[in-house]
PDB file of C-alpha atoms in Angstrom:
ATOM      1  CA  UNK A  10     -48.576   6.932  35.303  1.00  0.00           C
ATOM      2  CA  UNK A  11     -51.320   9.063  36.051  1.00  0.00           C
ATOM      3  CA  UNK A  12     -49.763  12.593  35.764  1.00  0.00           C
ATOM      4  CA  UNK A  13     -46.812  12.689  33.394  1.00  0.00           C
ATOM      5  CA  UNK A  14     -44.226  15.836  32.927  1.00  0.00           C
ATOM      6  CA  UNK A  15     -41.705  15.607  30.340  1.00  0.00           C
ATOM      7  CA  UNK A  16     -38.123  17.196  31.588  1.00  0.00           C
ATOM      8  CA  UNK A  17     -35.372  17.425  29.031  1.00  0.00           C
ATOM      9  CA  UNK A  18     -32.635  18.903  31.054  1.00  0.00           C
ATOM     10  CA  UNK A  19     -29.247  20.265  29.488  1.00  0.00           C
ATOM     11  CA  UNK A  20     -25.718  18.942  30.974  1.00  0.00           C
ATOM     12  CA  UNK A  21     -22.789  20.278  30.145  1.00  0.00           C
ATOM     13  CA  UNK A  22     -20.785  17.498  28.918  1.00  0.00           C
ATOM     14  CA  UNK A  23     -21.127  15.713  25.837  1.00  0.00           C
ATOM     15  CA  UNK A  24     -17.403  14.216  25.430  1.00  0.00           C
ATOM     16  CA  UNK A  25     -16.583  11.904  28.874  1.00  0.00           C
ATOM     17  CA  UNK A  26     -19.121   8.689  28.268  1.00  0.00           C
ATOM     18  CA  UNK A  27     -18.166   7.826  32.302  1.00  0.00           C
ATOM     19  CA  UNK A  28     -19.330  11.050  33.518  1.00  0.00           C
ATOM     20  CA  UNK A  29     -22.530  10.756  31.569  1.00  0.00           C
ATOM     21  CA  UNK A  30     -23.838   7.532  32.176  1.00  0.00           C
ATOM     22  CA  UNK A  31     -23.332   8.773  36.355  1.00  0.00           C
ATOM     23  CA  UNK A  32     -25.508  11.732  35.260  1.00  0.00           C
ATOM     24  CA  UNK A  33     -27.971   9.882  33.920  1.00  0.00           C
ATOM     25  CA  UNK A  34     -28.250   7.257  35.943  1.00  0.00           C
ATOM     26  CA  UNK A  35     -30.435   8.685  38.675  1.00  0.00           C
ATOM     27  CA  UNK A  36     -33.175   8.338  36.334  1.00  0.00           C
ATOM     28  CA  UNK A  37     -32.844   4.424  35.236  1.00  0.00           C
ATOM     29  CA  UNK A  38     -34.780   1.825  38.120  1.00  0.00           C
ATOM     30  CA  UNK A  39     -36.898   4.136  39.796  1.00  0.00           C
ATOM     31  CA  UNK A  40     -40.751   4.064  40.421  1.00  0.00           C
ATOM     32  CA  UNK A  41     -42.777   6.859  38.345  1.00  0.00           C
ATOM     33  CA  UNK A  42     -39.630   7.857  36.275  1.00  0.00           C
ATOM     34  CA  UNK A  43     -38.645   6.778  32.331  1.00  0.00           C
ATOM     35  CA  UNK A  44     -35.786   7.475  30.870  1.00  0.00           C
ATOM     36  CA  UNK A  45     -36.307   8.035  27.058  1.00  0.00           C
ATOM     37  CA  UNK A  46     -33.291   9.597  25.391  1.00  0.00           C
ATOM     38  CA  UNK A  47     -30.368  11.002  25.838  1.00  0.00           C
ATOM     39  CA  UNK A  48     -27.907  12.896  23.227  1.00  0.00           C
ATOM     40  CA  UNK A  49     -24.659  14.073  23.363  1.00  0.00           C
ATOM     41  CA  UNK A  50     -22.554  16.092  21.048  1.00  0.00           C
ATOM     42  CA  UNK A  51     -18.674  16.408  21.556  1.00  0.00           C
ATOM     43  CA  UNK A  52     -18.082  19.655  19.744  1.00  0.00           C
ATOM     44  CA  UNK A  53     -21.726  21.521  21.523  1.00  0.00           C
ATOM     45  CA  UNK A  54     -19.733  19.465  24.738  1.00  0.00           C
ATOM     46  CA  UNK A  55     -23.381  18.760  25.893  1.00  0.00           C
ATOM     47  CA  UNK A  56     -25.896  16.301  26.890  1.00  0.00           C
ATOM     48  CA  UNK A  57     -29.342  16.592  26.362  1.00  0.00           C
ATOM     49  CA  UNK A  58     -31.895  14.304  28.042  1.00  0.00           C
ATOM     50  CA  UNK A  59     -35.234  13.070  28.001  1.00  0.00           C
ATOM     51  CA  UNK A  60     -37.104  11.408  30.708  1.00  0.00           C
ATOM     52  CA  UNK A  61     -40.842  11.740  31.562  1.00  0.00           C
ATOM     53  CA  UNK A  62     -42.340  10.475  35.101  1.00  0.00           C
ATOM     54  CA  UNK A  63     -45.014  11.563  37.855  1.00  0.00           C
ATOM     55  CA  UNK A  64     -44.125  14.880  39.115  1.00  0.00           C
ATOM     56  CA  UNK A  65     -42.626  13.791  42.677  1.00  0.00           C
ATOM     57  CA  UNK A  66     -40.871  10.908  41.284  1.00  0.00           C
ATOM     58  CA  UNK A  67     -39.493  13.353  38.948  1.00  0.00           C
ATOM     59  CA  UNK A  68     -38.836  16.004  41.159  1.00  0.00           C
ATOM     60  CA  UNK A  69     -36.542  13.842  42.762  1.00  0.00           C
ATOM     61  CA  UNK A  70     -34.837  12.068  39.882  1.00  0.00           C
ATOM     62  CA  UNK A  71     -34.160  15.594  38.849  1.00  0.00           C
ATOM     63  CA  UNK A  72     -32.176  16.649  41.870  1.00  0.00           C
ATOM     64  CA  UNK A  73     -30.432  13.880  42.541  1.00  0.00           C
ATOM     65  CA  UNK A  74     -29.121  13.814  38.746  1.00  0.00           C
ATOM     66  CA  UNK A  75     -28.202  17.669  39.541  1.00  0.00           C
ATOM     67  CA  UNK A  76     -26.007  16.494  42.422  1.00  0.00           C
ATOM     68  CA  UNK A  77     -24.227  14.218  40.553  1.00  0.00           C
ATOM     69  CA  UNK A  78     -23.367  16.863  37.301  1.00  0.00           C
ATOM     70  CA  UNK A  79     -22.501  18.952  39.941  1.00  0.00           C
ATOM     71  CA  UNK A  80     -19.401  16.457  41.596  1.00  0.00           C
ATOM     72  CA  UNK A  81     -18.536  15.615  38.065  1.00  0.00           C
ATOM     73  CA  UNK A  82     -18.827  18.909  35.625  1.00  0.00           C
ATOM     74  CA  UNK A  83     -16.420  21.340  36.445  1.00  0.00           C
ATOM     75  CA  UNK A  84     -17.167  24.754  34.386  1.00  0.00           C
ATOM     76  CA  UNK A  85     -13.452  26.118  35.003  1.00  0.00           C
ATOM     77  CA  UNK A  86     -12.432  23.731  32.830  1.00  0.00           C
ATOM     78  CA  UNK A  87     -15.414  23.637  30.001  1.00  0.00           C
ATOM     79  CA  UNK A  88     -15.172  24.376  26.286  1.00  0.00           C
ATOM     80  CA  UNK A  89     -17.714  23.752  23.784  1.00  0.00           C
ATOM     81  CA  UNK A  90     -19.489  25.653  20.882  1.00  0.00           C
ATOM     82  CA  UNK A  91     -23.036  25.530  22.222  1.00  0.00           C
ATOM     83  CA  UNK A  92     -24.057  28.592  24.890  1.00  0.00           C
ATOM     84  CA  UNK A  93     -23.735  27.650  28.933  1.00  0.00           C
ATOM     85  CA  UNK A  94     -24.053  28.926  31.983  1.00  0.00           C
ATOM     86  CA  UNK A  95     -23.242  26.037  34.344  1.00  0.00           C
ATOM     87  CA  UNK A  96     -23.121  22.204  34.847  1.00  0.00           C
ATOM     88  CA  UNK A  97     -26.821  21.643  34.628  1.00  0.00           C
ATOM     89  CA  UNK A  98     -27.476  24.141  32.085  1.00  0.00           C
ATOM     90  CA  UNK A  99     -31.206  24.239  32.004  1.00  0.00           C
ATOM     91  CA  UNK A 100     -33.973  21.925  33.216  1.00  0.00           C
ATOM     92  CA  UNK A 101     -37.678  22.586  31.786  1.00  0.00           C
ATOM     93  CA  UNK A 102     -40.409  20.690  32.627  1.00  0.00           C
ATOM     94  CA  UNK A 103     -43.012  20.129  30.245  1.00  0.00           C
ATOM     95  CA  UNK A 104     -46.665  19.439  31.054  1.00  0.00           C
ATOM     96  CA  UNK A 105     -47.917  15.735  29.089  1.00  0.00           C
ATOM     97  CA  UNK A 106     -50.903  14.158  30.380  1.00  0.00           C
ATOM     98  CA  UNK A 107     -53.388  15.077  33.217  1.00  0.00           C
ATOM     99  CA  UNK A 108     -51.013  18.394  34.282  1.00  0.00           C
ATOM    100  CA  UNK A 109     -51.343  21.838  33.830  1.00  0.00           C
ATOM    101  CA  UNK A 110     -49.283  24.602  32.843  1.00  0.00           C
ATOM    102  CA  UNK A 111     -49.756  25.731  36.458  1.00  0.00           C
ATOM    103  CA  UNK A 112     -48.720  22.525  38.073  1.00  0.00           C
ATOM    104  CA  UNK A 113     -45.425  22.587  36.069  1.00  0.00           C
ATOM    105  CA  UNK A 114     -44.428  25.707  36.711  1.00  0.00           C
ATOM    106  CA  UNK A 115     -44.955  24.718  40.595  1.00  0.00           C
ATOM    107  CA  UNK A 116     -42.559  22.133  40.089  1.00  0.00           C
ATOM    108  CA  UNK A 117     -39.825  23.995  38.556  1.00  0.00           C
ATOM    109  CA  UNK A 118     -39.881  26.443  41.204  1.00  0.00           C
ATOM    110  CA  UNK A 119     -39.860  23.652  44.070  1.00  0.00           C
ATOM    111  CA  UNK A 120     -37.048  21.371  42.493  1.00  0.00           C
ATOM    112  CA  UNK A 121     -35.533  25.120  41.968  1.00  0.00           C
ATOM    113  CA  UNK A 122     -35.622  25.993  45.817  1.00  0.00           C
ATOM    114  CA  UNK A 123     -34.426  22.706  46.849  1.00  0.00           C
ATOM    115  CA  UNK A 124     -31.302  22.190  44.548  1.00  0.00           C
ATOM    116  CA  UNK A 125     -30.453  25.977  45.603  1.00  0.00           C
ATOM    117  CA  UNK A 126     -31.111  24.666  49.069  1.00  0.00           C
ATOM    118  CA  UNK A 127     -29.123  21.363  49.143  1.00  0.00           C
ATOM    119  CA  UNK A 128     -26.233  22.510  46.611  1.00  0.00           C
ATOM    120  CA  UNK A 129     -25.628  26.174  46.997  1.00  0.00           C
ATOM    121  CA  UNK A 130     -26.337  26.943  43.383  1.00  0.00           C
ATOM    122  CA  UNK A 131     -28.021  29.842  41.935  1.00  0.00           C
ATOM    123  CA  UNK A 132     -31.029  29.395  39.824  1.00  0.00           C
ATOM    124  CA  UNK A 133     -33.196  31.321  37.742  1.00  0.00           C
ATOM    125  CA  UNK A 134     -36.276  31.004  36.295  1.00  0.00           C
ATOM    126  CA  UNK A 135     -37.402  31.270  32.851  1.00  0.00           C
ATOM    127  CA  UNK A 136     -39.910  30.576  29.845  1.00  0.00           C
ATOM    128  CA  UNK A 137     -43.279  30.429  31.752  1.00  0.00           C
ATOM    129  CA  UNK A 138     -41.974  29.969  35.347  1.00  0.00           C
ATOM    130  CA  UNK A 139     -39.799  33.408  35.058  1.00  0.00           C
ATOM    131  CA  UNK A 140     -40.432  36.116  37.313  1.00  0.00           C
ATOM    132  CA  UNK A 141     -39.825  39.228  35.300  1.00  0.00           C
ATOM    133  CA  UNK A 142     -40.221  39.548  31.585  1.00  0.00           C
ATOM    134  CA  UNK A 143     -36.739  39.744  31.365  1.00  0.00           C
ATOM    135  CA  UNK A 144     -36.030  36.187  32.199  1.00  0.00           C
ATOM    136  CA  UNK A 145     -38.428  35.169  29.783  1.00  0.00           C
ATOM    137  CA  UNK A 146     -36.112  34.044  27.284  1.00  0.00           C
ATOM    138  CA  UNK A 147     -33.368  31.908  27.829  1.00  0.00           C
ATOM    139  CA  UNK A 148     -30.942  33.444  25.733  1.00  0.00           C
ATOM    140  CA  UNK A 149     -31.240  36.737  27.649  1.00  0.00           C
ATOM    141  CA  UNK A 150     -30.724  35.340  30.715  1.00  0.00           C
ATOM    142  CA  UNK A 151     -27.364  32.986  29.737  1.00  0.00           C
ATOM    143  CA  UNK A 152     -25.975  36.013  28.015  1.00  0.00           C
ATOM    144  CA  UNK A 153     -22.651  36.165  29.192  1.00  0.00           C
ATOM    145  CA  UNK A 154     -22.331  32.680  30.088  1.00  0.00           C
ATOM    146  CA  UNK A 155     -20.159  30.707  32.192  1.00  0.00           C
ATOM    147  CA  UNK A 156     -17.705  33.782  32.596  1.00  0.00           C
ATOM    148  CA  UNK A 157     -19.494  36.558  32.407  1.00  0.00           C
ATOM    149  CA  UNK A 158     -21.944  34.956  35.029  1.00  0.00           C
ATOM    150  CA  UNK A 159     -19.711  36.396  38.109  1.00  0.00           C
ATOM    151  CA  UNK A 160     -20.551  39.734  37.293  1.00  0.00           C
ATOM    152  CA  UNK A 161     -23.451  39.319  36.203  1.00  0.00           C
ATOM    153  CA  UNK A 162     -25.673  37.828  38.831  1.00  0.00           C
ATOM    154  CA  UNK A 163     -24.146  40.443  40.988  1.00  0.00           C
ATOM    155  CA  UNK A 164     -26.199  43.361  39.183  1.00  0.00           C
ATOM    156  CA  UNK A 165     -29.224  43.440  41.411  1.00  0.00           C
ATOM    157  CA  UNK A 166     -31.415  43.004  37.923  1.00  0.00           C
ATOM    158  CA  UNK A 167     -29.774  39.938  37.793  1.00  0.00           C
ATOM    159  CA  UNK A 168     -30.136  38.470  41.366  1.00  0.00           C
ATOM    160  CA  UNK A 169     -30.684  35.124  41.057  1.00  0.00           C
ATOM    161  CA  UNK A 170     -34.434  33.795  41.810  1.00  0.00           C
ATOM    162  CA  UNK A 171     -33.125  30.868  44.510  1.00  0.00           C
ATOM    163  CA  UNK A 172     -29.762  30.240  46.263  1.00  0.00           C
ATOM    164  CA  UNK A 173     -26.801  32.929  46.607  1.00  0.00           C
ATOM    165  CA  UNK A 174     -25.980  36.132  44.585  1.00  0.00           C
ATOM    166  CA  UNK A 175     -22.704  34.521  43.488  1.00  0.00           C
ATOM    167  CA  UNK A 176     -21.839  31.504  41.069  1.00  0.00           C
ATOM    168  CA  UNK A 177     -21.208  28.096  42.354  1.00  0.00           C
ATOM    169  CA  UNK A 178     -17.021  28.044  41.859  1.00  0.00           C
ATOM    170  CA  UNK A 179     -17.714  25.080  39.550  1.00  0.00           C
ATOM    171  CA  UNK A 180     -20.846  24.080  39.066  1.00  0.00           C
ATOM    172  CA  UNK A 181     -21.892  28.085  37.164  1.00  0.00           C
ATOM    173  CA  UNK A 182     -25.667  28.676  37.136  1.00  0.00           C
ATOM    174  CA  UNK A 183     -29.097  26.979  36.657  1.00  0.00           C
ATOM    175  CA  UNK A 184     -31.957  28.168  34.996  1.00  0.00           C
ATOM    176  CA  UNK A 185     -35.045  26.104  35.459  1.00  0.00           C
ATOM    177  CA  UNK A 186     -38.757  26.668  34.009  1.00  0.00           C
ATOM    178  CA  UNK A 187     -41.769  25.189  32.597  1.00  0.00           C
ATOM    179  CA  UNK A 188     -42.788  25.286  28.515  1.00  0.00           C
ATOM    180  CA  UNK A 189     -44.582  23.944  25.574  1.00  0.00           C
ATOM    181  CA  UNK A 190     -42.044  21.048  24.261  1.00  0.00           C
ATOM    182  CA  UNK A 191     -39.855  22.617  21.569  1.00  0.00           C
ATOM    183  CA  UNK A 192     -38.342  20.730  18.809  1.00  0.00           C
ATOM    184  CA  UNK A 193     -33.775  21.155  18.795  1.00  0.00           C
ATOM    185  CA  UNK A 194     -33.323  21.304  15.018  1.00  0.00           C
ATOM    186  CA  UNK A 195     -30.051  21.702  13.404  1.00  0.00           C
ATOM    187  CA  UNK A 196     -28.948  22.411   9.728  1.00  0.00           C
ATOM    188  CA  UNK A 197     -25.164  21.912   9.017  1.00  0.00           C
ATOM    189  CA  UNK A 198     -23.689  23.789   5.894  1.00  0.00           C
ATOM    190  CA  UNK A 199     -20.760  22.762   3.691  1.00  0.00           C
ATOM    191  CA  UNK A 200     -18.537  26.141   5.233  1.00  0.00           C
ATOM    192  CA  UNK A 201     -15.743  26.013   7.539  1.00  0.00           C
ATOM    193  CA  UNK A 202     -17.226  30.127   8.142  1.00  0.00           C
ATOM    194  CA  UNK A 203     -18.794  30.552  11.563  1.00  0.00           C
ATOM    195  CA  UNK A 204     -19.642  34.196  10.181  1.00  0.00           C
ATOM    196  CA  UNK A 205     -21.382  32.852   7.530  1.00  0.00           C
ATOM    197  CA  UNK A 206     -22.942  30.297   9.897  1.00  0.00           C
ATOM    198  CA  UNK A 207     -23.755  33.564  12.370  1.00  0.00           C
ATOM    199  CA  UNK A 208     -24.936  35.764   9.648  1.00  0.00           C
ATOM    200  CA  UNK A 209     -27.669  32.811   8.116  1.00  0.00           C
ATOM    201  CA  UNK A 210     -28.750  31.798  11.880  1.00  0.00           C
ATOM    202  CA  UNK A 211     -29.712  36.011  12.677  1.00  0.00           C
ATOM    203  CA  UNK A 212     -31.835  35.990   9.747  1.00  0.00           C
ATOM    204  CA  UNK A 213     -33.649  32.514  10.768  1.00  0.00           C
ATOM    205  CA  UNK A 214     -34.139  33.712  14.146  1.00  0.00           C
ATOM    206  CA  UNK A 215     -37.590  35.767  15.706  1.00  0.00           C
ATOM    207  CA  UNK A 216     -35.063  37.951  17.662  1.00  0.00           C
ATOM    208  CA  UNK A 217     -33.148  39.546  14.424  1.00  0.00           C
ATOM    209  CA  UNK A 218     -36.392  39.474  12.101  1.00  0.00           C
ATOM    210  CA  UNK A 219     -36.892  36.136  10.781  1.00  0.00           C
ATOM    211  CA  UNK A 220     -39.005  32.992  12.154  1.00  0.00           C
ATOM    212  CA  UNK A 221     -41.595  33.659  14.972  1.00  0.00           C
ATOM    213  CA  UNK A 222     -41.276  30.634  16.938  1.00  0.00           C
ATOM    214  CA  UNK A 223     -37.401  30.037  16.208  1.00  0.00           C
ATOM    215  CA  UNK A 224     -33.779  30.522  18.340  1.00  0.00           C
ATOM    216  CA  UNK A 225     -30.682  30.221  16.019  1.00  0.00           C
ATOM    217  CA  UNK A 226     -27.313  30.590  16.384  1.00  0.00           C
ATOM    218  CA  UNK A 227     -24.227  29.139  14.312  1.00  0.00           C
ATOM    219  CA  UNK A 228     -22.033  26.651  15.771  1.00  0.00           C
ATOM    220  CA  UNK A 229     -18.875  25.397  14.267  1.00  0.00           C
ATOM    221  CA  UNK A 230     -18.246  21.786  14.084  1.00  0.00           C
ATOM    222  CA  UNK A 231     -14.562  21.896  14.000  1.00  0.00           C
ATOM    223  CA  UNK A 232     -13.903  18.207  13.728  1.00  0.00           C
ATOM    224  CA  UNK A 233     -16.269  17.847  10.769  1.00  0.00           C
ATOM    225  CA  UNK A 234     -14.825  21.095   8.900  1.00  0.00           C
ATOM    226  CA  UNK A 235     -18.091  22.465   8.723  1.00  0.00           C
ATOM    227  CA  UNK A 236     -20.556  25.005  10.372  1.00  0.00           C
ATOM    228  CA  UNK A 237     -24.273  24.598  11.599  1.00  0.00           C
ATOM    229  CA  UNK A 238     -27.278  26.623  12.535  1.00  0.00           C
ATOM    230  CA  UNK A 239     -28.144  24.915  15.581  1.00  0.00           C
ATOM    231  CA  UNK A 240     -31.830  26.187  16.572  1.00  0.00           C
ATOM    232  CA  UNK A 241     -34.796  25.698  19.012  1.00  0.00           C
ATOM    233  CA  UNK A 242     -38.020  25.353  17.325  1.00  0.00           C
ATOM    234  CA  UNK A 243     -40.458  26.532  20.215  1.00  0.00           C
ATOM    235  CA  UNK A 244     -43.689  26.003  18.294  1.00  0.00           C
ATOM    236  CA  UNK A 245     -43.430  23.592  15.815  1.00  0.00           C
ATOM    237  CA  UNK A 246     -47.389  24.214  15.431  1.00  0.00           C
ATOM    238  CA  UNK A 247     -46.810  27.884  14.296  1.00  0.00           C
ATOM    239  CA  UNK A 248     -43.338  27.703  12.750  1.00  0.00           C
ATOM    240  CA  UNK A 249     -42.907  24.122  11.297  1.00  0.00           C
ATOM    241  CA  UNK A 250     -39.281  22.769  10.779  1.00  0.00           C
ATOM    242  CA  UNK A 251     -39.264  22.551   7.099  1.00  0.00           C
ATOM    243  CA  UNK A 252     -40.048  27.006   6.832  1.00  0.00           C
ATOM    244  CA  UNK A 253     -36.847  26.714   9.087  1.00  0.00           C
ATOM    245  CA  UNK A 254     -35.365  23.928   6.967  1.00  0.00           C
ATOM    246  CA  UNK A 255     -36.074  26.270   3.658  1.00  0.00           C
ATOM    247  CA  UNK A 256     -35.461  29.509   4.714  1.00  0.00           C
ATOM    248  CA  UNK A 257     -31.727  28.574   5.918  1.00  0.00           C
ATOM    249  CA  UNK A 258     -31.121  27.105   2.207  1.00  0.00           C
ATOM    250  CA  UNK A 259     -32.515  30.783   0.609  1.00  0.00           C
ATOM    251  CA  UNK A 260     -29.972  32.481   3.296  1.00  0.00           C
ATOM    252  CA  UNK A 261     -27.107  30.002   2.165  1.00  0.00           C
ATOM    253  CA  UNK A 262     -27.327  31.109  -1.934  1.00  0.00           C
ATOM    254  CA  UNK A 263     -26.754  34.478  -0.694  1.00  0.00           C
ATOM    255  CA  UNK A 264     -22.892  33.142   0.353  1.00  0.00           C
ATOM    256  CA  UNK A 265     -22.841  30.240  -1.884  1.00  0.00           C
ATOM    257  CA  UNK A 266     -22.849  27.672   0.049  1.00  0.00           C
ATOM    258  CA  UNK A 267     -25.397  24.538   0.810  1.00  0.00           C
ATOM    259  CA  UNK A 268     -27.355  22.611   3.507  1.00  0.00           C
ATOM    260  CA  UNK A 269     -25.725  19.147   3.837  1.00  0.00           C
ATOM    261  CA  UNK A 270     -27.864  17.835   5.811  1.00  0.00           C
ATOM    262  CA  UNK A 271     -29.812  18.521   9.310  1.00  0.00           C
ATOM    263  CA  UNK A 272     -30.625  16.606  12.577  1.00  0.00           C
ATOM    264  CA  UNK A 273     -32.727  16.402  15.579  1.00  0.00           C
ATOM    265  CA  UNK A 274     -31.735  16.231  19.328  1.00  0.00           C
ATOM    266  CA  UNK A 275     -33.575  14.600  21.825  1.00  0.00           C
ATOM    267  CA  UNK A 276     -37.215  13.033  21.044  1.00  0.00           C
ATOM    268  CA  UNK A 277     -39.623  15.208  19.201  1.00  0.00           C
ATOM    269  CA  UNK A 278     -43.302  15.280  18.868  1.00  0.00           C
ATOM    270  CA  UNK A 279     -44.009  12.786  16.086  1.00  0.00           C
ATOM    271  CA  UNK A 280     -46.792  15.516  14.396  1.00  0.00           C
ATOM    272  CA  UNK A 281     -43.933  17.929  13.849  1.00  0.00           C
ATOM    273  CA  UNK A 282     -41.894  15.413  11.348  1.00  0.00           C
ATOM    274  CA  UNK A 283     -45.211  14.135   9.697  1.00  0.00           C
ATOM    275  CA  UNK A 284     -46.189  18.046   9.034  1.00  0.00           C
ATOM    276  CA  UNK A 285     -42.707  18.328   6.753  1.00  0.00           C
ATOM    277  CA  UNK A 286     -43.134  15.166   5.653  1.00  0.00           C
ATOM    278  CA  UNK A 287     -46.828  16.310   3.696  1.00  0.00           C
ATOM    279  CA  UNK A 288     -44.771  19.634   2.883  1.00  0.00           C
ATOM    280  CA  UNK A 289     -42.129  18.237   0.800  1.00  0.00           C
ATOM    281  CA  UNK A 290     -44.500  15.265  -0.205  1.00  0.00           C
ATOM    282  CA  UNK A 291     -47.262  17.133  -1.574  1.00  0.00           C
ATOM    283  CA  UNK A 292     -50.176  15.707   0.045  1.00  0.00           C
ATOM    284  CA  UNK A 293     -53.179  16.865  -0.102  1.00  0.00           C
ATOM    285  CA  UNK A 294     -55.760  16.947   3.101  1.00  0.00           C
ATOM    286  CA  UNK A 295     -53.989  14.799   5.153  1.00  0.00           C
ATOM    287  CA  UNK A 296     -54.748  14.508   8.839  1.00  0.00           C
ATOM    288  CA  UNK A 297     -52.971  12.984  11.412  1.00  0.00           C
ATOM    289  CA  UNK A 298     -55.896  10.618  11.852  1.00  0.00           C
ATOM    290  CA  UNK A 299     -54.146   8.984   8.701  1.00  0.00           C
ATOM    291  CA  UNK A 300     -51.336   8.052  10.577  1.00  0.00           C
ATOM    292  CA  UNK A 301     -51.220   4.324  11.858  1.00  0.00           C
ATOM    293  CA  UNK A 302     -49.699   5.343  15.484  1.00  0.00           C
ATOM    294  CA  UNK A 303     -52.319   7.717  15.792  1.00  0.00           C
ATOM    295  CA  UNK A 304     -55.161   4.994  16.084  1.00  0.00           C
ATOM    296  CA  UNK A 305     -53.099   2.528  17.612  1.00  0.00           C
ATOM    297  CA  UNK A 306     -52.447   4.833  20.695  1.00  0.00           C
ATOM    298  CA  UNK A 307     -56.031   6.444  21.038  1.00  0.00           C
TER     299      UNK A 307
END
C-alpha cells in the first residue's frame, strides 16, 4: 500500500458472534484493505475494529460494513454500559503513511455524504473533521444517546452535518471524523459501586480537572461483580497510560478500594506500552531505537 489510513470504527454489538462476523466481513478478501483486530465486549455490548487500507479501498469497505450493521443492529432493542448513539457508533479515520491530516478529514466527510446518501442516516462530524467547535468532542455530541437523539438532532444546533434532521428508526446516529490514533485503556476496580467507579473516572478525566489528553467514564461490569474506568487516551505522547494507570489507584484509596487489573481494546501504538514499560521499570535513557522491532521495520 502506498497511502494507508487506519479506521477503527465502533459497532454496537458486542454479544451476537453471527451478527459480528457479517459486520466485519466486508473488510476480509478485498484489494487495498487489512483487517487487523477486532474486540468485542458483552457488557460495553460493542465491537471495536481495526482495519487499515488505501483510502478508496477503504472508503468502500467502510460503507459497505455500515450497510450491513445497519440490517443487523437494531438500537430499539440495545442495552449496554458503554455510551451510543446508533448502530455504527463512530468511524474515525486515522492518517498512517504517505496521508495527511487534510486528506483524512476529506475522507470522512465523503464516506459521511455517501452512507447519509445510500442509507438515510444522519451523521455528524467530529474530532478534526467537525464543523463547529461544538462537535469537537465526541462526548458532547453523543450526549443524550440513542434516546435522547430524537430530540436532539431536531434543535437546529444540533442539525445533523449529512442525511435527514431525524434518527434512522433503528439504525440511531453516526458520527464520523478524522484524529491522531488514541489508545482505549481500561482499569477495572474490585467495587460492585458504579458511583465510586463515576466519581474516580471525573477526576481522571481533562473535562472535570484531571488528565489533559484523557476521556473517562465508569462502566459496570455486572457479570464480573465489578466496576471499571473505561477511558480514551487521545495522546498517549502527552498523557502516557501509566499517569492514567497511577492516578486512578491514588483516586481508589480515597474509597478503599483497588485496581485489579486493566486492559487494552483494539491495537495500540507499540511506543505507548514501551513508554510504561521504562516507567515502572526504571530505565534510564532509553530510546525506542533500543527496541528490536524498531530496526527490524526501518
Amino acid at each position: 500500500m502506498n497511502k494507508i489510513i487506519q479506521c477503527v470504527p465502533n459497532f454496537s454489538e458486542g454479544r451476537d458472534l453471527d451478527k459480528i462476523e457479517k459486520i466485519v466481513n466486508p473488510f476480509r478478501g478485498k484489494d487495498g484493505v487489512k483487517l487487523l483486530d477486532y474486540s468485542r465486549d458483552e457488557d460495553h455490548n460493542r465491537v471495536v475494529v481495526t482495519v487499515v487500507g488505501e483510502p478508496e479501498a477503504l472508503k468502500g469497505a467502510m460503507l459497505e460494513a455500515m450497510g450491513v450493521a445497519i440490517e443487523v443492529i437494531d438500537m430499539t432493542q440495545h442495552q449496554g454500559q458503554h455510551p451510543r448513539m446508533g448502530a455504527i457508533d463512530v468511524v474515525p479515520f486515522i492518517p498512517i503513511k504517505n496521508v495527511s491530516m487534510t486528506e483524512a478529514i476529506e475522507l470522512s466527510k465523503e464516506v459521511a455524504q455517501e452512507a447519509s446518501e445510500r442509507y438515510g442516516l444522519p451523521i455528524f462530524l467530529y474530532e478534526k473533521a467537525a464543523t463547529s467547535p461544538d462537535r469537537e468532542n465526541l462526548a458532547k455530541v453523543r450526549k443524550g444517546e440513542f434516546e435522547g437523539m430524537a430530540e436532539k438532532v431536531k434543535q437546529s444546533e444540533w442539525k445533523p452535518d449529512f442525511g435527514p434532521q431525524a434518527i434512522h428508526p433503528t439504525a440511531g446516529v453516526t458520527a464520523v471524523g478524522a484524529r491522531m490514533p488514541l489508545v482505549a485503556f481500561n482499569v477495572n476496580l474490585d467495587t460492585p459501586s458504579l458511583e465510586v467507579a463515576n466519581n474516580i473516572a471525573k477526576n481522571v478525566r481533562f473535562l472535570s480537572g484531571g488528565l489533559r489528553y484523557c476521556k473517562a467514564i465508569g462502566i459496570d461490569l455486572q457479570e464480573r461483580g465489578i466496576t471499571q474506568v473505561s477511558m480514551n487516551m487521545t495522546d498517549y505522547s502527552k498523557t502516557a497510560l501509566y499517569r492514567a494507570f497511577e492516578l486512578i489507584k491514588i483516586e481508589a484509596r480515597r474509597y478503599g478500594v483497588n485496581v485489579v487489573g486493566s486492559e487494552i481494546i483494539g491495537l495500540l501504538p507499540m511506543e505507548a506500552l514501551i513508554d510504561t514499560a521504562v516507567y515502572y521499570l526504571g530505565v534510564e535513557n532509553f530510546s525506542m531505537e533500543q527496541v528490536l522491532e524498531t530496526r527490524i521495520m526501518e
